[in-house]
Structure formats: structure tokens, C-alpha cells
PDB file of C-alpha atoms in Angstrom:
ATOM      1  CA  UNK X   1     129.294 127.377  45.135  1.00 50.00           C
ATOM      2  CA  UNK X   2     127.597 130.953  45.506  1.00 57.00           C
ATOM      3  CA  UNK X   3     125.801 132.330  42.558  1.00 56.00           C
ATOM      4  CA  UNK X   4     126.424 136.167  42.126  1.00 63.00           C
ATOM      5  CA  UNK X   5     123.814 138.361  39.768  1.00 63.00           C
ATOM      6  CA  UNK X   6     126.430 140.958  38.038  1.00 77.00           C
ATOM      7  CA  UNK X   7     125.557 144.440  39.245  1.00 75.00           C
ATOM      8  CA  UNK X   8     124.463 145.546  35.680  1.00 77.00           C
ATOM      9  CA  UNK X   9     121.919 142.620  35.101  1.00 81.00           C
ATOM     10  CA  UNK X  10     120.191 143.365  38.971  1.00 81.00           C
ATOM     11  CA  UNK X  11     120.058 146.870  37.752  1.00 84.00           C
ATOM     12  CA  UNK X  12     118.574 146.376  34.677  1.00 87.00           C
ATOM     13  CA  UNK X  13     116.059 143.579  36.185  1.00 86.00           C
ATOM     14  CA  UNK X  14     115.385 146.474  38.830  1.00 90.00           C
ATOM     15  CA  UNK X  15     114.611 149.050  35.421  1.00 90.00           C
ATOM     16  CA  UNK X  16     112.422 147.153  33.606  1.00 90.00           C
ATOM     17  CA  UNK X  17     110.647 146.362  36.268  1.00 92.00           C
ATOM     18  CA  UNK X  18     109.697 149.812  37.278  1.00 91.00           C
ATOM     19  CA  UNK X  19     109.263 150.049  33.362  1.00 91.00           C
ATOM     20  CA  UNK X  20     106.504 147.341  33.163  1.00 88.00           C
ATOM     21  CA  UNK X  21     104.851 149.325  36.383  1.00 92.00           C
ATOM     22  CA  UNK X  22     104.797 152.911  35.229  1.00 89.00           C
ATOM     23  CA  UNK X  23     103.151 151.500  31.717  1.00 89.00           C
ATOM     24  CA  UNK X  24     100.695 149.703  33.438  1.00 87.00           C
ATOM     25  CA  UNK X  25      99.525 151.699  36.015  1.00 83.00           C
ATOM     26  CA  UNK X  26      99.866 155.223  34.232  1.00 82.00           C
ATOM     27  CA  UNK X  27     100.423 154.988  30.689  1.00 84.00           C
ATOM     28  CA  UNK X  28      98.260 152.771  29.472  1.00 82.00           C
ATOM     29  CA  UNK X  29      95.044 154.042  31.758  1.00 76.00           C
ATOM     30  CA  UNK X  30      95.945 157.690  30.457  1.00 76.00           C
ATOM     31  CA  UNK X  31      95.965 156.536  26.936  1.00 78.00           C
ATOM     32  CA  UNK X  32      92.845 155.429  27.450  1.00 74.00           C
ATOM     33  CA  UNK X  33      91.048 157.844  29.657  1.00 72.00           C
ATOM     34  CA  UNK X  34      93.218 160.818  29.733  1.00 73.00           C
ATOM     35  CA  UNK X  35      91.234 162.422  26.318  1.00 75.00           C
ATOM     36  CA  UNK X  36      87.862 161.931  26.644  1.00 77.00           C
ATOM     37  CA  UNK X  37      85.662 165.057  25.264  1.00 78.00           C
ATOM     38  CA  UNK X  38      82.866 166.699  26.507  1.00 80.00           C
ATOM     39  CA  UNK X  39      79.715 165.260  24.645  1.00 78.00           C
ATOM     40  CA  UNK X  40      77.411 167.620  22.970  1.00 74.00           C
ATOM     41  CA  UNK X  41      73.584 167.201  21.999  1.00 68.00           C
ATOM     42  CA  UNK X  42      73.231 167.114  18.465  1.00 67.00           C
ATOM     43  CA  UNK X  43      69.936 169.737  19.569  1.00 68.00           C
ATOM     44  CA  UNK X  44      71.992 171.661  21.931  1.00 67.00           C
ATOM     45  CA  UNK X  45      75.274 173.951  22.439  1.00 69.00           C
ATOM     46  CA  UNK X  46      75.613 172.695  26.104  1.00 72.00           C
ATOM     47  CA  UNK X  47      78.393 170.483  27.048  1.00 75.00           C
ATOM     48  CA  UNK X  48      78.510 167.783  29.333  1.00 81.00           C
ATOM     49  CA  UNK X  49      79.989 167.279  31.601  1.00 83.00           C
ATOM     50  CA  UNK X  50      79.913 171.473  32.172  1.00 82.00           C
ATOM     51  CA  UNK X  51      82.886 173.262  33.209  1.00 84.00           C
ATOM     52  CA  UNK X  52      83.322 174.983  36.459  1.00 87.00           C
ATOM     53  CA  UNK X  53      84.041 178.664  37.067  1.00 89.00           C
ATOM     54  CA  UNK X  54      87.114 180.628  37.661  1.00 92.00           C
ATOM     55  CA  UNK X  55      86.586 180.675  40.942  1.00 94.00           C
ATOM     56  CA  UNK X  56      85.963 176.663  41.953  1.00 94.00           C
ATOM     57  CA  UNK X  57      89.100 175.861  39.877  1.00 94.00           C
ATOM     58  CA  UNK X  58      91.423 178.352  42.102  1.00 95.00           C
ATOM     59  CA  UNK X  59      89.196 176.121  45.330  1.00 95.00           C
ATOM     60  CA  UNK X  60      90.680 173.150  43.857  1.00 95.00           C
ATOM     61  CA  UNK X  61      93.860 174.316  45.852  1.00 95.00           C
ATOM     62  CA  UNK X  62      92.458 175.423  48.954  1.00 96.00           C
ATOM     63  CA  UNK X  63      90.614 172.133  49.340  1.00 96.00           C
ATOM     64  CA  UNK X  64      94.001 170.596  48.531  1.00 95.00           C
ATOM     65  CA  UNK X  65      96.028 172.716  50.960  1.00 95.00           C
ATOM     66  CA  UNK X  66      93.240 172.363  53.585  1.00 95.00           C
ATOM     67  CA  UNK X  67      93.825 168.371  53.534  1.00 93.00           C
ATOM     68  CA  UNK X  68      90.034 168.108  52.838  1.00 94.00           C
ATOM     69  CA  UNK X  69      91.045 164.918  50.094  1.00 94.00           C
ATOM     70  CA  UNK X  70      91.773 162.892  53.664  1.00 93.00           C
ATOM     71  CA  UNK X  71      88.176 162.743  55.043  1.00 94.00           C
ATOM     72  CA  UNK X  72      86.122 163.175  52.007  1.00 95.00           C
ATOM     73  CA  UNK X  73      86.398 161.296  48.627  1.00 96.00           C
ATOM     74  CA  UNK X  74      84.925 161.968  45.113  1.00 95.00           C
ATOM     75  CA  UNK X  75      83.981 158.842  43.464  1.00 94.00           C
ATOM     76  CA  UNK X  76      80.290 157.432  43.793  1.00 93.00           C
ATOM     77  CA  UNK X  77      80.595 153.731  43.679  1.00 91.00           C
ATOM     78  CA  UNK X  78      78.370 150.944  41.763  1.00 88.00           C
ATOM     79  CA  UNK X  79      75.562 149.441  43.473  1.00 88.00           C
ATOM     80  CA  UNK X  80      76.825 146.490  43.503  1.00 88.00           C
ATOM     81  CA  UNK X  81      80.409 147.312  45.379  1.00 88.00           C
ATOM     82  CA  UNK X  82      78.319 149.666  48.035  1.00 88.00           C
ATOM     83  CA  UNK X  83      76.014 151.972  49.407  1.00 91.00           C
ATOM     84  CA  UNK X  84      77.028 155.143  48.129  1.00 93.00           C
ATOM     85  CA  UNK X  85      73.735 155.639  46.063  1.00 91.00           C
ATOM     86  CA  UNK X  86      71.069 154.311  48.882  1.00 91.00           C
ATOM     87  CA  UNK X  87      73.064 156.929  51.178  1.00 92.00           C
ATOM     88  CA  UNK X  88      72.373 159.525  48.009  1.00 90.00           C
ATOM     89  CA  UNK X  89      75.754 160.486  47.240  1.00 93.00           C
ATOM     90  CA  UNK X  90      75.263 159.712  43.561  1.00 91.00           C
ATOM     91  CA  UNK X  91      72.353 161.647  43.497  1.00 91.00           C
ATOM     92  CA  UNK X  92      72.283 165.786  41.999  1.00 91.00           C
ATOM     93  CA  UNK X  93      68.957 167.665  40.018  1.00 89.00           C
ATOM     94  CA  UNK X  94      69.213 167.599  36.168  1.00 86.00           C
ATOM     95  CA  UNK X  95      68.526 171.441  34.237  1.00 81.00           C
ATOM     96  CA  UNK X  96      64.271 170.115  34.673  1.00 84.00           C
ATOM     97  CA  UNK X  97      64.815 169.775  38.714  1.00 88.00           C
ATOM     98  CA  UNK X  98      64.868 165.802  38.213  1.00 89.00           C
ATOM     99  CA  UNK X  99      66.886 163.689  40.135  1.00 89.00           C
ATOM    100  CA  UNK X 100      69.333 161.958  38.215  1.00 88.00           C
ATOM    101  CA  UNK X 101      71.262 158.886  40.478  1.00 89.00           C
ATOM    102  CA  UNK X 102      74.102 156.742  39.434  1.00 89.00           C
ATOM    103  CA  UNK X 103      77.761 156.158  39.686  1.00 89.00           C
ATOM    104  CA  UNK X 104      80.706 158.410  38.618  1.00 90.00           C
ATOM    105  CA  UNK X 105      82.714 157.985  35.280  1.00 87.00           C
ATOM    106  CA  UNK X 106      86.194 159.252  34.142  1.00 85.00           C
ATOM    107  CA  UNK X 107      84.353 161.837  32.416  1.00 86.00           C
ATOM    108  CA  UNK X 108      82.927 163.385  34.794  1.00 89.00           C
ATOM    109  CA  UNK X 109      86.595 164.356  35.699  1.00 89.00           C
ATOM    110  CA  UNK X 110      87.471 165.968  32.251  1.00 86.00           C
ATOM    111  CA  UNK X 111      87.515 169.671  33.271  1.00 88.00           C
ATOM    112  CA  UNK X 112      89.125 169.361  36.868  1.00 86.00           C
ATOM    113  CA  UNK X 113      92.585 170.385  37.374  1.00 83.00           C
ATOM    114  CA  UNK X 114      93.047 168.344  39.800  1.00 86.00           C
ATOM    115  CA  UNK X 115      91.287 165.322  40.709  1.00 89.00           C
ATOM    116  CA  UNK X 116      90.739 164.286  44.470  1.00 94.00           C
ATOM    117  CA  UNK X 117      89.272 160.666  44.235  1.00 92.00           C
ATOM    118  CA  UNK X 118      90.171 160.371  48.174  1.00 91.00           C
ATOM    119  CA  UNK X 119      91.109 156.738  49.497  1.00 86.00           C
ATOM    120  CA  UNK X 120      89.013 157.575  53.417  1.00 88.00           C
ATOM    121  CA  UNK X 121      85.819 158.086  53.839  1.00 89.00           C
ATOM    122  CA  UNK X 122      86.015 159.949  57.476  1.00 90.00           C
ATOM    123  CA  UNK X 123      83.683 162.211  56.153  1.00 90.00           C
ATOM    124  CA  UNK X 124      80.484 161.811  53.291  1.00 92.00           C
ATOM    125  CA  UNK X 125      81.591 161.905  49.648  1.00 95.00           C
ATOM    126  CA  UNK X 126      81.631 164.839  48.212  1.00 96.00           C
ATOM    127  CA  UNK X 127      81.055 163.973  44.604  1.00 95.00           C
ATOM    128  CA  UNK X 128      77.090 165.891  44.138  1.00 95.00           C
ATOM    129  CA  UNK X 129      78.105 168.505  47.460  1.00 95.00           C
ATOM    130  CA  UNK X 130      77.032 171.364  45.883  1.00 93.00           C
ATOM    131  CA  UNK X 131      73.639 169.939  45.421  1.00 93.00           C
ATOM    132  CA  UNK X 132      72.545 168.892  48.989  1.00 91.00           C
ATOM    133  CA  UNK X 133      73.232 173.076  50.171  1.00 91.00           C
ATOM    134  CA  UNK X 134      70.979 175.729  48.809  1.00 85.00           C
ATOM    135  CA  UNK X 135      73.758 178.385  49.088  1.00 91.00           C
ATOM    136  CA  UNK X 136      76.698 179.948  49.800  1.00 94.00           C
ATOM    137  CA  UNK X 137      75.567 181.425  52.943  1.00 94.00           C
ATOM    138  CA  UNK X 138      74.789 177.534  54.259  1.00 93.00           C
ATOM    139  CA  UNK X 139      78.289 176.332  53.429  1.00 95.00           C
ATOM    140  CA  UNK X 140      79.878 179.129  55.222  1.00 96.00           C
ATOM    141  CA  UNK X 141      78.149 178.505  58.239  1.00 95.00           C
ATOM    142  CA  UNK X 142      78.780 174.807  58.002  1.00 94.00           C
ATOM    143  CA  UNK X 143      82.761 175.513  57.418  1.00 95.00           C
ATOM    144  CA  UNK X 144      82.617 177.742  60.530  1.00 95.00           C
ATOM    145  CA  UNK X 145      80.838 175.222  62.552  1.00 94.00           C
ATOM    146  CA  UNK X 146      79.882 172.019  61.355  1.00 93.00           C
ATOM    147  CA  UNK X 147      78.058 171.342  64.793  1.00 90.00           C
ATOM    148  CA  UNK X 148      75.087 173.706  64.285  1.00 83.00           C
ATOM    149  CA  UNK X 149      73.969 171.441  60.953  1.00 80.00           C
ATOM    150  CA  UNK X 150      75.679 168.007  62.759  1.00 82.00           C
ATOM    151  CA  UNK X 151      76.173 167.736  66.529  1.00 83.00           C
ATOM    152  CA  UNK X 152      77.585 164.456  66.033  1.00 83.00           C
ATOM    153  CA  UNK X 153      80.200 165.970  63.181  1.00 84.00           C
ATOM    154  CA  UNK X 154      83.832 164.287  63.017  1.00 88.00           C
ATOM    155  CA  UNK X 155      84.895 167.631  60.915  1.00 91.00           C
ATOM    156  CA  UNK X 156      86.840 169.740  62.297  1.00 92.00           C
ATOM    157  CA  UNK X 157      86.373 173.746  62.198  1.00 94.00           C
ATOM    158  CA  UNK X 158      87.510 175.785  59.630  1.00 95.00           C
ATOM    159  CA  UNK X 159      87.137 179.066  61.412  1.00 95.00           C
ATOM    160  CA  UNK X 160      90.460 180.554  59.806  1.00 96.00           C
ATOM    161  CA  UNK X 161      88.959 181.120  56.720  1.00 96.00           C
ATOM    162  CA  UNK X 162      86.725 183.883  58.503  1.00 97.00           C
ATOM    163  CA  UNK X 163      87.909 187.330  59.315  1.00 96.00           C
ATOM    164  CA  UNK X 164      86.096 188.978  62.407  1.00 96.00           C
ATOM    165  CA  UNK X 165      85.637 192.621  61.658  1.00 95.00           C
ATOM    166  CA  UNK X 166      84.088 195.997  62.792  1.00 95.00           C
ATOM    167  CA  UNK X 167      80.618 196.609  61.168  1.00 93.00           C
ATOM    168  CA  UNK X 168      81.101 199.801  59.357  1.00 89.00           C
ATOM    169  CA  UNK X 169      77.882 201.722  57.992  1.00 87.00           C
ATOM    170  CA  UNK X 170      75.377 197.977  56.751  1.00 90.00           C
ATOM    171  CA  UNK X 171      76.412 194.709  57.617  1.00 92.00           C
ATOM    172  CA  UNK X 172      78.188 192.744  54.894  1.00 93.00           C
ATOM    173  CA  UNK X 173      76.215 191.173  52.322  1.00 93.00           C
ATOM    174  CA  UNK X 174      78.161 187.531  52.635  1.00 93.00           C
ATOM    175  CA  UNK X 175      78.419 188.127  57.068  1.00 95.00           C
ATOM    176  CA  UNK X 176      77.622 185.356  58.248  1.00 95.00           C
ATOM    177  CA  UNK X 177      74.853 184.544  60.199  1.00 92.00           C
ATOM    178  CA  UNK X 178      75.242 183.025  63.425  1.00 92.00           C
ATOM    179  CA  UNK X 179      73.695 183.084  67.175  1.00 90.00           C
ATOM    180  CA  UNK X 180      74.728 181.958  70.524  1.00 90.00           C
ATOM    181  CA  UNK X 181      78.398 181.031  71.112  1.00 89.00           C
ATOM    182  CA  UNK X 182      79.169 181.560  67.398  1.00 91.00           C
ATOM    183  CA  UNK X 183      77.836 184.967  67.212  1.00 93.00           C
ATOM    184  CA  UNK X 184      80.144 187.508  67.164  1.00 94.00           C
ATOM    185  CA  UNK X 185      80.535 190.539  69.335  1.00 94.00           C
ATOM    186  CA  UNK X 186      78.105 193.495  69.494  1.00 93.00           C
ATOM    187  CA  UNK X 187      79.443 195.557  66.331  1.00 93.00           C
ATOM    188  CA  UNK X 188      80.995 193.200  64.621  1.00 95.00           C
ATOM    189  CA  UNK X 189      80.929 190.878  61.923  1.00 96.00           C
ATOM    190  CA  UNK X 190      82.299 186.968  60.726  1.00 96.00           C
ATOM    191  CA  UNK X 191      82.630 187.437  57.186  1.00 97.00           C
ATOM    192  CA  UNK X 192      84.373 184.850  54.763  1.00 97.00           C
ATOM    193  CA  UNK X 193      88.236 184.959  53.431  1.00 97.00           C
ATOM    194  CA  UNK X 194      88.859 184.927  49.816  1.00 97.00           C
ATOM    195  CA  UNK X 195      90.072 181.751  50.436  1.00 97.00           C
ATOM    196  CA  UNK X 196      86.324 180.741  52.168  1.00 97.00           C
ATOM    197  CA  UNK X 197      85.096 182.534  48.900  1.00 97.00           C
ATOM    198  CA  UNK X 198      86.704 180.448  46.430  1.00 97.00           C
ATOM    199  CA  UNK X 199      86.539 176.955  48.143  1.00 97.00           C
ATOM    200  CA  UNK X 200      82.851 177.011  48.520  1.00 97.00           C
ATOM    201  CA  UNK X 201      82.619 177.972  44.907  1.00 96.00           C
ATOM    202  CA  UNK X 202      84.445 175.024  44.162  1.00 96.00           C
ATOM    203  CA  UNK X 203      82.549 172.900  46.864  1.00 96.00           C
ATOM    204  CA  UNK X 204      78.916 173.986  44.942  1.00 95.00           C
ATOM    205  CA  UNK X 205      80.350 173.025  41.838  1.00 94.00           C
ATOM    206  CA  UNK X 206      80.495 169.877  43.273  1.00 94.00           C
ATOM    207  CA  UNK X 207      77.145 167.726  41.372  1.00 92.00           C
ATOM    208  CA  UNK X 208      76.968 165.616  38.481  1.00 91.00           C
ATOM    209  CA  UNK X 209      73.106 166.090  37.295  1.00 88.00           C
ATOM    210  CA  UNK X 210      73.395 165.695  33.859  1.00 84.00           C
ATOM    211  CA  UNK X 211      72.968 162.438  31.773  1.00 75.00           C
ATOM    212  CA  UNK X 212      76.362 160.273  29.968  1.00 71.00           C
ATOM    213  CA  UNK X 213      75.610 158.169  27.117  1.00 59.00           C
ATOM    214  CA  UNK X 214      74.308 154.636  27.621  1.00 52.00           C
ATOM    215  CA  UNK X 215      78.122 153.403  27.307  1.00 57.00           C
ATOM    216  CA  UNK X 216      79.426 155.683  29.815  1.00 56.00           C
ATOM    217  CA  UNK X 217      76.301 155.984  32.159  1.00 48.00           C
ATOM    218  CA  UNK X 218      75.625 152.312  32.466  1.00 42.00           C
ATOM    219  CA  UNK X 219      72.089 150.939  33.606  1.00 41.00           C
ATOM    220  CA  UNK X 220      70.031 152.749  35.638  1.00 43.00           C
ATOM    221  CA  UNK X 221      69.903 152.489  39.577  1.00 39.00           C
ATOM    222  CA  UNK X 222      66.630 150.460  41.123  1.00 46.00           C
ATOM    223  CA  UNK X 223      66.093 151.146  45.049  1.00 46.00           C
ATOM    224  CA  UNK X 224      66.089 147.662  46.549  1.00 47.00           C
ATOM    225  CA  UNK X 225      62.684 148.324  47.484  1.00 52.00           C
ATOM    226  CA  UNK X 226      61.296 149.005  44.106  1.00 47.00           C
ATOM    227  CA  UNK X 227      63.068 145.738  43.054  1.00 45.00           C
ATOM    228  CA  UNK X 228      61.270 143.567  45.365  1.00 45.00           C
ATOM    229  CA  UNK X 229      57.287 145.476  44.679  1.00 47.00           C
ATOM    230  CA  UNK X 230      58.103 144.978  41.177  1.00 44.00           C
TER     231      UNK X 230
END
């Protein structure tokens, strides 16, 4: 004898499943992450985590629309599920120039549009970026050719986001500069797109040097090798 499920119970089975999923997996982590506020000295106006300008939020899509999300992540793990903070990926200056190392939170993801944890790590994370370049002028340079800071660089160039142009009266302020093979003809000029413009503003505001509360920023990091002198 052959045991049919009636078509309205599999579908129903089928719904709650999905149901159970979505509340578990989306729901419930939004209820309890998706409204976390800044925090706010009691001595201070400043907020932290700080927001980002005008100009990294519009970035947010050209990293998106650039597929940078599938090299590079933005999540610093704990020491004790990898290397990200021996390799210095969780580390960015504070407002006194001191370095201030340790994981990421949800928090530190309050004021982003949109969030690009990554899932491969082709490339280094990118969660404190915009503190290991001094400027805009380095990251251009680096985005037109990542071999002149890295020989050995998997990344690919991003020379569309440069317009070559004629030199007219003074060289432009944000030309690049470049020598050799990348330097452009005699008269002329690399200078970056808006689209250049806006994604490195986004990249530098990349860095998470500020300090969480002890419930959100968790114990301090010790270097292995301060752990075994001590």
C-alpha cells in the first residue's frame, strides 16, 4: 500500500519550513543587531563608531559594481579563530596616533549602507584599509597598478577608472604620478574618474581606531610573544 502526502499538507510542510528559516537566519539576528546606536562619551560630542562622508557612501557602489566584495572581505576575526590580527588587519591609529588592535563588532557596521563582509579572502581584508595608505594619491597609484607597491599582486588593474588627458596650462592637482611603462605620454596626464574619486574615499574610510565598550570590544589582544616573556 503506497502512502500519498496530500498536495496541501507538502505545501504547507514546504511553508513553514522556509518560515522557521527566514526567522532564524534574518529576523531574529536583525532584531537583535539591526538597532544598535552610536555610543557617545558622557565628556564628548563625538560618536563612535563615526560616520563616513558623502563621498565613501556613493564608493560603497563602485566597490560593489567593481566586484571588489569577491577578493577582499571586511570582518577582522578573533584570535582565537585566526590570524587576522598578527597579519594587522585589526589594527587602525586612535584620535592620539595609538594603535588600537582587535576584532570587528556589528557596530562597527551601523552607518554603512551596505555591508560587504566578503566570504574569500583572494586579497587582504580590508576592514582598517584606509589606515595602512597615507593618501589619496597612494591609492590611486595602487588601483592603477597594484604591481609598483606588490610585484607578486593577485589584483587585477583598475586602469578604467583613469582618464588619460592633454595637460592644459599646470598639471592636475590629483594626476597621478607614475614613471616607466605607466607613465603617460609627453603632454599628457592619468588623472582619476569620479568614480576613482569616490571609491578611494570610501576605501580611506575604511579603519576602525576608536575604542567599543568592554561588552562590545571584548578583551584585549596579547601578541603570542608577549604572552610567553610574560
Amino acid at each position: 500500500m503506497k502512502l500519498t502526502l496530500p498536495f496541501h499538507r507538502f505545501f504547507l510542510f514546504i511553508l513553514f519550513a522556509f518560515l522557521f528559516s527566514w526567522i532564524g537566519l534574518v529576523v531574529l539576528p536583525w532584531m537583535e543587531l539591526g538597532h544598535q546606536p552610536p555610543i557617545q562619551d558622557a565628556d564628548s560630542e563625538d560618536l563612535t563608531p563615526w560616520n563616513a562622508s558623502g563621498a565613501a557612501h556613493a564608493g560603497e557602489h563602485v566597490y560593489a559594481a567593481d566586484g571588489c566584495v569577491y577578493c577582499h572581505t571586511q570582518q577582522v576575526r578573533p584570535a582565537s579563530s585566526g590570524a587576522d590580527l598578527v597579519r594587522g588587519w585589526g589594527t587602525a591609529k586612535d584620535g592620539d596616533g595609538k594603535d588600537v588592535t582587535r576584532r570587528t563588532y556589528p557596530r562597527d557596521y551601523i552607518w554603512q549602507g551596505r555591508v560587504f563582509l566578503g566570504y574569500s579572502r583572494n586579497g587582504a581584508d580590508l576592514s582598517n584599509v584606509g589606515d595602512r595608505f597615507p593618501d589619496e594619491a597612494a591609492l590611486y597609484n595602487y588601483l592603477y597598478d597594484p604591481y609598483i607597491l606588490s610585484p607578486r599582486s593577485s589584483m587585477p588593474e583598475y586602469r578604467f577608472l583613469f582618464v588619460k588627458q592633454k595637460i592644459s596650462g599646470r598639471q592636475a592637482d590629483d594626476a597621478l604620478d607614475l614613471t616607466g611603462a605607466d607613465a603617460p605620454p609627453a603632454g599628457y596626464e592619468i588623472v582619476p574618474s569620479p568614480e576613482a574619486k569616490v571609491l578611494v574615499a570610501y576605501l580611506l574610510s575604511l579603519k576602525k581606531g576608536y575604542h567599543l565598550k568592554p561588552d562590545e570590544a571584548g578583551l584585549p589582544y596579547v601578541p603570542p610573544s608577549t604572552k610567553s616573556s610574560s
